[in-house]
Amino acid sequence: MDTLWAPWRLSYITAPKEKPPASGPECFLCRTGAGTEDRANLVVYRTALSIVVLNRFPYNNGHLLVSPLAHKAGLNDLTTDELLDLQLVMRKMIAILEKRMNADGFNVGLNLGRAAGAGVPGHLHWHIVPRWAGDQNFMAVTGDTHVISQSLDALYDLITEEVVR
């Protein structure tokens, strides 16, 4: 691999950036967390400190977003209780997906900041993406198409049925 030195780019990289959107109606996670129509908003689980939402544009079947209810942009913004709650919720959701969807593994990730790929850089959220051996097939490779084998409505029922047990 070659290295290209470009020190003139440092001023661009370190320049002040636009702040992420404030909490409220412009943040879909804040709207979703404040709402009461969980099915319409695809909220499959809530605690006093966090929510779990089905991803409307999943990478794979069963893709979940786990988020604090409070609009917080960084890990250091979370209280100890919020951080622990989020981790326990992720553990619970992974166990449900293992049991109900027979997932072989998971990608669990958090994109911190727009530069890291965060779609909602002002509101932390973890992605839980179930994976199965061989879940990538010719459609993604040759057709630039992902096949999602289950509707969000059916997935909602599958997860919420397990949560209430």
Short mmCIF file of C-alpha atoms in Angstrom, two decimals:
data_model
loop_
_atom_site.label_atom_id
_atom_site.label_comp_id
_atom_site.label_asym_id
_atom_site.label_seq_id
_atom_site.Cartn_x
_atom_site.Cartn_y
_atom_site.Cartn_z
CA MET A 1 0.00 0.00 0.00
CA ASP A 2 1.33 3.44 -0.91
CA THR A 3 1.14 6.38 1.47
CA LEU A 4 0.16 9.82 0.24
CA TRP A 5 1.11 12.63 2.59
CA ALA A 6 -1.39 15.51 2.42
CA PRO A 7 -0.71 17.85 5.34
CA TRP A 8 -2.81 20.61 3.69
CA ARG A 9 -5.93 18.54 4.53
CA LEU A 10 -5.38 18.95 8.28
CA SER A 11 -7.14 22.33 8.36
CA TYR A 12 -10.23 20.75 6.77
CA ILE A 13 -10.18 17.80 9.16
CA THR A 14 -9.78 19.92 12.30
CA ALA A 15 -12.14 22.78 11.29
CA PRO A 16 -15.31 23.16 13.40
CA LYS A 17 -18.20 21.08 12.12
CA GLU A 18 -21.95 21.53 12.28
CA LYS A 19 -23.42 20.31 15.55
CA PRO A 20 -25.71 17.27 15.42
CA PRO A 21 -29.45 17.98 15.55
CA ALA A 22 -30.91 18.77 18.93
CA SER A 23 -33.36 16.44 20.56
CA GLY A 24 -37.00 16.76 19.67
CA PRO A 25 -39.02 16.34 16.50
CA GLU A 26 -36.04 16.39 14.14
CA CYS A 27 -34.50 13.32 15.83
CA PHE A 28 -36.40 10.15 14.87
CA LEU A 29 -35.11 8.29 17.94
CA CYS A 30 -36.42 11.03 20.26
CA ARG A 31 -39.77 11.05 18.42
CA THR A 32 -39.95 7.27 18.58
CA GLY A 33 -39.02 7.14 22.26
CA ALA A 34 -41.57 9.79 23.19
CA GLY A 35 -44.32 8.17 21.13
CA THR A 36 -46.91 5.76 22.42
CA GLU A 37 -47.69 3.84 19.21
CA ASP A 38 -44.95 1.26 19.54
CA ARG A 39 -46.11 -1.01 16.72
CA ALA A 40 -46.41 1.88 14.24
CA ASN A 41 -42.96 3.10 15.31
CA LEU A 42 -41.50 -0.45 15.28
CA VAL A 43 -40.52 -0.26 18.96
CA VAL A 44 -40.19 -3.87 20.12
CA TYR A 45 -38.92 -3.24 23.64
CA ARG A 46 -38.63 -0.44 26.18
CA THR A 47 -37.10 0.07 29.56
CA ALA A 48 -37.16 3.20 31.68
CA LEU A 49 -33.87 4.24 30.02
CA SER A 50 -33.78 2.73 26.53
CA ILE A 51 -35.70 1.54 23.48
CA VAL A 52 -35.23 -1.13 20.84
CA VAL A 53 -36.47 -0.34 17.33
CA LEU A 54 -36.61 -2.48 14.20
CA ASN A 55 -34.43 -0.92 11.50
CA ARG A 56 -36.71 0.18 8.63
CA PHE A 57 -33.78 -0.22 6.22
CA PRO A 58 -32.10 -3.39 7.53
CA TYR A 59 -28.72 -4.75 6.51
CA ASN A 60 -30.10 -8.19 7.27
CA ASN A 61 -33.27 -9.78 8.59
CA GLY A 62 -33.68 -9.03 12.32
CA HIS A 63 -31.60 -5.79 12.30
CA LEU A 64 -32.32 -3.88 15.53
CA LEU A 65 -31.36 -0.44 16.85
CA VAL A 66 -30.79 -0.10 20.60
CA SER A 67 -30.82 3.46 21.88
CA PRO A 68 -30.96 5.42 25.11
CA LEU A 69 -34.23 7.32 25.50
CA ALA A 70 -32.26 10.46 26.30
CA HIS A 71 -30.74 12.33 23.35
CA LYS A 72 -27.02 11.80 23.98
CA ALA A 73 -24.26 11.93 21.39
CA GLY A 74 -21.31 10.36 23.20
CA LEU A 75 -20.51 7.48 25.51
CA ASN A 76 -19.27 9.91 28.16
CA ASP A 77 -22.71 11.56 28.11
CA LEU A 78 -24.37 8.38 29.41
CA THR A 79 -24.91 7.82 33.09
CA THR A 80 -23.69 4.56 34.56
CA ASP A 81 -27.31 3.39 34.84
CA GLU A 82 -27.98 4.19 31.16
CA LEU A 83 -24.83 2.41 30.01
CA LEU A 84 -25.61 -0.69 32.06
CA ASP A 85 -29.24 -0.69 30.90
CA LEU A 86 -28.20 -0.48 27.24
CA GLN A 87 -25.77 -3.39 27.64
CA LEU A 88 -28.38 -5.52 29.41
CA VAL A 89 -30.95 -4.72 26.72
CA MET A 90 -28.49 -5.67 23.97
CA ARG A 91 -27.80 -8.96 25.75
CA LYS A 92 -31.54 -9.64 26.01
CA MET A 93 -32.17 -8.83 22.33
CA ILE A 94 -29.29 -11.01 21.15
CA ALA A 95 -30.63 -13.91 23.24
CA ILE A 96 -34.09 -13.45 21.69
CA LEU A 97 -32.68 -13.36 18.16
CA GLU A 98 -30.58 -16.47 18.86
CA LYS A 99 -33.61 -18.32 20.18
CA ARG A 100 -36.29 -17.16 17.74
CA MET A 101 -34.26 -16.72 14.55
CA ASN A 102 -31.49 -19.29 15.07
CA ALA A 103 -28.83 -16.72 14.27
CA ASP A 104 -25.32 -18.14 13.95
CA GLY A 105 -23.63 -14.89 14.97
CA PHE A 106 -24.07 -11.13 15.23
CA ASN A 107 -22.54 -7.89 14.14
CA VAL A 108 -23.00 -5.43 17.02
CA GLY A 109 -21.80 -1.92 16.39
CA LEU A 110 -21.89 1.71 17.38
CA ASN A 111 -20.89 4.46 14.95
CA LEU A 112 -19.69 7.43 17.00
CA GLY A 113 -20.01 10.63 14.98
CA ARG A 114 -20.85 11.40 11.37
CA ALA A 115 -17.27 10.70 10.23
CA ALA A 116 -17.64 7.16 11.60
CA GLY A 117 -20.86 6.59 9.66
CA ALA A 118 -23.46 7.57 12.26
CA GLY A 119 -26.74 8.27 10.48
CA VAL A 120 -28.03 10.04 13.60
CA PRO A 121 -24.81 11.48 15.03
CA GLY A 122 -26.53 13.31 17.90
CA HIS A 123 -28.29 10.26 19.35
CA LEU A 124 -26.29 7.14 20.24
CA HIS A 125 -27.63 3.85 18.94
CA TRP A 126 -26.18 0.39 18.58
CA HIS A 127 -26.91 -1.87 15.64
CA ILE A 128 -27.56 -5.55 16.25
CA VAL A 129 -27.43 -7.47 12.97
CA PRO A 130 -28.07 -11.23 13.08
CA ARG A 131 -25.89 -13.31 10.77
CA TRP A 132 -26.14 -16.84 9.42
CA ALA A 133 -23.49 -18.98 7.80
CA GLY A 134 -23.87 -18.35 4.07
CA ASP A 135 -26.25 -15.39 4.43
CA GLN A 136 -24.41 -13.54 1.68
CA ASN A 137 -25.36 -14.92 -1.72
CA PHE A 138 -25.17 -14.12 -5.41
CA MET A 139 -27.87 -11.41 -5.16
CA ALA A 140 -25.63 -9.14 -3.10
CA VAL A 141 -22.53 -9.94 -5.13
CA THR A 142 -23.88 -9.79 -8.68
CA GLY A 143 -27.14 -7.88 -8.35
CA ASP A 144 -26.20 -5.31 -5.71
CA THR A 145 -29.37 -6.45 -3.92
CA HIS A 146 -29.93 -7.68 -0.38
CA VAL A 147 -32.74 -10.16 0.14
CA ILE A 148 -34.60 -9.64 3.43
CA SER A 149 -36.62 -12.79 4.01
CA GLN A 150 -39.12 -11.50 6.56
CA SER A 151 -41.45 -8.51 6.72
CA LEU A 152 -40.98 -5.95 9.49
CA ASP A 153 -44.52 -6.75 10.64
CA ALA A 154 -43.74 -10.47 11.05
CA LEU A 155 -40.41 -9.66 12.75
CA TYR A 156 -42.18 -7.28 15.14
CA ASP A 157 -44.57 -10.07 16.18
CA LEU A 158 -41.73 -12.58 16.56
CA ILE A 159 -39.67 -10.37 18.88
CA THR A 160 -42.49 -8.84 20.93
CA GLU A 161 -43.99 -12.30 21.52
CA GLU A 162 -40.71 -13.34 23.14
CA VAL A 163 -40.26 -10.10 25.10
CA VAL A 164 -43.57 -10.54 26.95
CA ARG A 165 -42.75 -14.09 28.05
#
